[in-house]
Short mmCIF file of C-alpha atoms and ligand atoms in Angstrom, two decimals:
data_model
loop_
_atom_site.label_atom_id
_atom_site.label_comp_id
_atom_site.label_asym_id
_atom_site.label_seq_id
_atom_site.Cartn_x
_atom_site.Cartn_y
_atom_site.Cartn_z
CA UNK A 1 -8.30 10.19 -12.59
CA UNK A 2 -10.63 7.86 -10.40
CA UNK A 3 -12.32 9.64 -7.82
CA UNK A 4 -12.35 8.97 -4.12
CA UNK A 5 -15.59 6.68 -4.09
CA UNK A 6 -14.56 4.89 -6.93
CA UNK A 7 -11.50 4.05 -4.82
CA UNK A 8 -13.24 2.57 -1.81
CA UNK A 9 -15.54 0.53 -3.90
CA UNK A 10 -12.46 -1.41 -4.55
CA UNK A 11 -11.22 -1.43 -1.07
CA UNK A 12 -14.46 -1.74 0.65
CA UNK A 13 -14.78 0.89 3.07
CA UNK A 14 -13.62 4.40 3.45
CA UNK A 15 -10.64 5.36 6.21
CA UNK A 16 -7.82 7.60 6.47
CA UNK A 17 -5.64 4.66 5.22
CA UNK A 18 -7.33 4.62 1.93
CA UNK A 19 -7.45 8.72 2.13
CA UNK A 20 -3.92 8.92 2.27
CA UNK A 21 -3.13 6.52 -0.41
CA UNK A 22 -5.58 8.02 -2.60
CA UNK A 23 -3.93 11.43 -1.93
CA UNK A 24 0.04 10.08 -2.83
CA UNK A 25 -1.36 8.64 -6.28
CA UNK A 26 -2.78 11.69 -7.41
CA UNK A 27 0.58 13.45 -6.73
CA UNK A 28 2.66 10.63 -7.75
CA UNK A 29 -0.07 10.85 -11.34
CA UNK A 30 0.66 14.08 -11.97
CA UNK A 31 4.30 14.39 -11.04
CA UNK A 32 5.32 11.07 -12.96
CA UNK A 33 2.88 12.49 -16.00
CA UNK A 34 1.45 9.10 -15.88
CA UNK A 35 -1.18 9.79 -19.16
CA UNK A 36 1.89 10.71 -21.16
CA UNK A 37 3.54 6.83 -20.32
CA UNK A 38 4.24 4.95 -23.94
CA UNK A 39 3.22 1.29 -24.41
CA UNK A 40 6.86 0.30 -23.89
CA UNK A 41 7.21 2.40 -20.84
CA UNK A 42 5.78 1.21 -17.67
CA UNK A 43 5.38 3.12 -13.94
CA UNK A 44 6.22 1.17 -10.79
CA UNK A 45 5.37 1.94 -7.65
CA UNK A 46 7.52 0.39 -4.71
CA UNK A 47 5.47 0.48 -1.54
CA UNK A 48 6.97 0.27 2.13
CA UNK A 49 3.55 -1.16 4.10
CA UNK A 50 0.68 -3.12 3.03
CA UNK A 51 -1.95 -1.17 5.05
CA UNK A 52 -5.15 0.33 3.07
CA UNK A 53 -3.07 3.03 1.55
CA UNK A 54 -1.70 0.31 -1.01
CA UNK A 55 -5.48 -0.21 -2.61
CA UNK A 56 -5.86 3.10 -3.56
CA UNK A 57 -1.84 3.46 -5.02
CA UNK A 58 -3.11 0.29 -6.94
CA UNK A 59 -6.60 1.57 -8.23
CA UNK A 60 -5.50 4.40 -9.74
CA UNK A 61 -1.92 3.60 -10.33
CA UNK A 62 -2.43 0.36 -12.36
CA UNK A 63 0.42 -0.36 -10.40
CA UNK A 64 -0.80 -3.92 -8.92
CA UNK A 65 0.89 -6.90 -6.99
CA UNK A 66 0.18 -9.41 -10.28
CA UNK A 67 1.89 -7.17 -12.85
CA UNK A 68 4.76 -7.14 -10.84
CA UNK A 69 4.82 -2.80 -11.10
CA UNK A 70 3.84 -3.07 -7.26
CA UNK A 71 6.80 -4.10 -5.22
CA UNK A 72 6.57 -4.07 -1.21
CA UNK A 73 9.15 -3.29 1.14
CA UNK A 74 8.17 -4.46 4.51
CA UNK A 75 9.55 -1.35 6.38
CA UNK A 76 6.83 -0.19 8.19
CA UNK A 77 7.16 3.71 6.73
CA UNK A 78 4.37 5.71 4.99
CA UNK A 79 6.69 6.05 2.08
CA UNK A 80 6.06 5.68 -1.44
CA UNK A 81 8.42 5.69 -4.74
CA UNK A 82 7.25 5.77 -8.48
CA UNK A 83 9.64 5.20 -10.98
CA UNK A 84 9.17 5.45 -15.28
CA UNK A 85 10.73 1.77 -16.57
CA UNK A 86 13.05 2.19 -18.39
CA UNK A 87 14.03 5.50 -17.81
CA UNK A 88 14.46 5.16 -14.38
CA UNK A 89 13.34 9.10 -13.26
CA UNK A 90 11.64 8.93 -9.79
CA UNK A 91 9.77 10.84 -7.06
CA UNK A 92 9.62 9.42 -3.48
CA UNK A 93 6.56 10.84 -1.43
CA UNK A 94 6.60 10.30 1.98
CA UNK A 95 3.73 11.56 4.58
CA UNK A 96 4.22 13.79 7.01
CA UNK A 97 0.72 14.54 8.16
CA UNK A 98 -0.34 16.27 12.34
CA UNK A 99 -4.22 14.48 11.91
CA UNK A 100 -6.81 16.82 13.31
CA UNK A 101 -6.47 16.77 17.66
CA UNK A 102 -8.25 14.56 19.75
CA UNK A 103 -10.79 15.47 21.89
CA UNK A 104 -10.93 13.90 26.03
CA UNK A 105 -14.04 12.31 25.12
CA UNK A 106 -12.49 10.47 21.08
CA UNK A 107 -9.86 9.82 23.48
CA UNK A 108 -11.84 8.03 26.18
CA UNK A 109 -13.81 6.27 23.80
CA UNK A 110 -10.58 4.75 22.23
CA UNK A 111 -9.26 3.69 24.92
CA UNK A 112 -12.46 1.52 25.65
CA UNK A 113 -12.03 0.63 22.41
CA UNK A 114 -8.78 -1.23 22.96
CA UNK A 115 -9.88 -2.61 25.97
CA UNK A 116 -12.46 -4.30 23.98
CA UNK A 117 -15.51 -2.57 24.58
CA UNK A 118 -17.68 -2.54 21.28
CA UNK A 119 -21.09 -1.03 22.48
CA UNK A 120 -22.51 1.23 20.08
CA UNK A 121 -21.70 4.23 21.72
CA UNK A 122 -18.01 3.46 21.49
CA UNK A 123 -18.40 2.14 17.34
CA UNK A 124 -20.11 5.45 16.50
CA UNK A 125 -17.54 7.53 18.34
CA UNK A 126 -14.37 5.67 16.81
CA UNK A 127 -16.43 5.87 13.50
CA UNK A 128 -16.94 9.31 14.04
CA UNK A 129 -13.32 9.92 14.68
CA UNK A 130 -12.21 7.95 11.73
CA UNK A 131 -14.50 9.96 9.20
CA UNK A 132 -13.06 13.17 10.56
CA UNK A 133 -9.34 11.58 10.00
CA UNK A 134 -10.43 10.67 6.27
CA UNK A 135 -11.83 14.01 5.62
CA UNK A 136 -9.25 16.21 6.97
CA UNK A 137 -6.66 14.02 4.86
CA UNK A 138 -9.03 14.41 1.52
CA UNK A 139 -9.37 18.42 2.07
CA UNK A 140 -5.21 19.21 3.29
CA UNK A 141 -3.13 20.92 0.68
CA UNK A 142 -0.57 18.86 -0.80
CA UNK A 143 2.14 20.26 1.22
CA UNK A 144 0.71 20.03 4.99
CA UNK A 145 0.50 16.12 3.92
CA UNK A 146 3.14 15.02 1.78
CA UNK A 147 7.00 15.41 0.75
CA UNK A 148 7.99 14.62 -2.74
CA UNK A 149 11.55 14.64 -3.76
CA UNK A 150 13.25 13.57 -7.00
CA UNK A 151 15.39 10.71 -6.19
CA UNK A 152 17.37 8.15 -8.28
CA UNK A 153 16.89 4.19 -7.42
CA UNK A 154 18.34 0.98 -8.84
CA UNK A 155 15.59 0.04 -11.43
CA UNK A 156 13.98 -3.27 -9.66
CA UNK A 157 14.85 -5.92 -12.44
CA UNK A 158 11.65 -6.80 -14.97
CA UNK A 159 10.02 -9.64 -13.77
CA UNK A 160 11.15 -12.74 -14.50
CA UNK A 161 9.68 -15.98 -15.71
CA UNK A 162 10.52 -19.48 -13.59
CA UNK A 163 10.59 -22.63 -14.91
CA UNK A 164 8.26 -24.59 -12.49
CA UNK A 165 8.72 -28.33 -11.02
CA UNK A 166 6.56 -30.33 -9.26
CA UNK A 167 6.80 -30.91 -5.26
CA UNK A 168 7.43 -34.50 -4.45
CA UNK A 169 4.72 -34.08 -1.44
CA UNK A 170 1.89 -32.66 -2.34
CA UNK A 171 2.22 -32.56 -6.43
CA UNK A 172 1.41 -28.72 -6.67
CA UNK A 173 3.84 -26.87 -8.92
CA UNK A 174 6.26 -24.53 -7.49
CA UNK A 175 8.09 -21.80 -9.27
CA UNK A 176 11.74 -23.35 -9.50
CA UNK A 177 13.67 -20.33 -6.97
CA UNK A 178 10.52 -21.10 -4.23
CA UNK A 179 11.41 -24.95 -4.51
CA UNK A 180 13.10 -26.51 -1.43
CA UNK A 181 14.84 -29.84 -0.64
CA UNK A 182 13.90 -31.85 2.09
CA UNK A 183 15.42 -35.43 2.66
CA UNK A 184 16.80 -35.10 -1.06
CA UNK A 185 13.46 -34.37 -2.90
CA UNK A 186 12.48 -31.11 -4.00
CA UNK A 187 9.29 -30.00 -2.22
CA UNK A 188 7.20 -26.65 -2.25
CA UNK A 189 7.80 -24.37 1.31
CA UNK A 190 4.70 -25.65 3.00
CA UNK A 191 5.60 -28.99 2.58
CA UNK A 192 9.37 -27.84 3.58
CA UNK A 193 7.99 -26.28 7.16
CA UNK A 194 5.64 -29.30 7.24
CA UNK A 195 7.15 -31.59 10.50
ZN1 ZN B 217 -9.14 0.59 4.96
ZN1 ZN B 218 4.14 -29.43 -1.56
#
């Protein structure tokens, strides 16, 4: 398993973002015995935000966007679900995490934070505060931060393979379902929303 610093190499920077994401794989790793997956088995991991929480799922998953194992559900939730292809057994982990209390002062300086102030004082002490959020989420036990139940889900179709056509505006190719008409010529969507 990759560890922590591995994990925000790839994303860039440590936060409590990348903590928490980093914490759901390593659940979802064990739970879906991911070392034991055959060749013609694959894991897919169906994510419900994009936020930093996705890089880590992605790093040590190998469940990424261009594979098509990584499917996002805009919904807004801290929710998670791995599923074995083509068996179809899979865990949902959800986070249900109380992050450490503020104190008056983390909670002065974020509020001059929002109202735009970025002296140094105010970075350090939102840094500060962010570090502390990370950390707590790394050291938790499993169950003070997550929920894992068993569930069974429609198994998201393999990914298929479109022809692709040329758009009469702007000559890129378009995959064939993306494709729009506009004044009887197929076109690609920018072109489409194009005035
Ligand atoms: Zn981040
Ligand atoms: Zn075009």
């Amino acid at each position: 398993m990759k560890s922590f610093d591995e994990v925000v190499g790839f994303h860039g920077h440590s936060c409590p973002g990348l903590a928490l994401g980093y914490r759901v794989a390593g659940t979802a790793l064990r739970e879906m015995k991911r070392e034991a997956i055959s060749e013609d088995e694959e894991l897919v991991a169906i994510v419900e935000n994009n936020s930093c929480a996705v890089d880590a799922i992605q790093v040590m998953t190998g469940c990424t966007f261009g594979k098509g194992n990584l499917i996002f559900r805009d919904y807004g939730k801290q929710a998670y679900t791995f599923l074995r292809r083509p068996s179809g057994e899979a865990i949902r982990i959800s986070i249900d995490f109380a992050a450490p209390q503020e104190t008056e002062e983390e909670k002065e300086m974020w509020k001059r934070y929002f109202q735009g102030d970025r002296s140094p004082e105010v970075l350090k002490a939102v840094h500060n505060r962010k570090a502390k959020k990370t950390k707590a989420i790394l050291d938790a036990s499993e169950d003070e931060l997550l929920k894992v139940i068993r569930v069974s889900v429609p198994l998201p179709s393999e990914e298929k393979l479109y022809q692709s056509i040329s758009c009469a505006v702007c000559g890129e190719k378009v995959a064939e379902p993306r494709a729009r008409l506009k004044d009887g010529k197929t076109v690609c969507i920018p072109c489409f929303e194009k005035e």
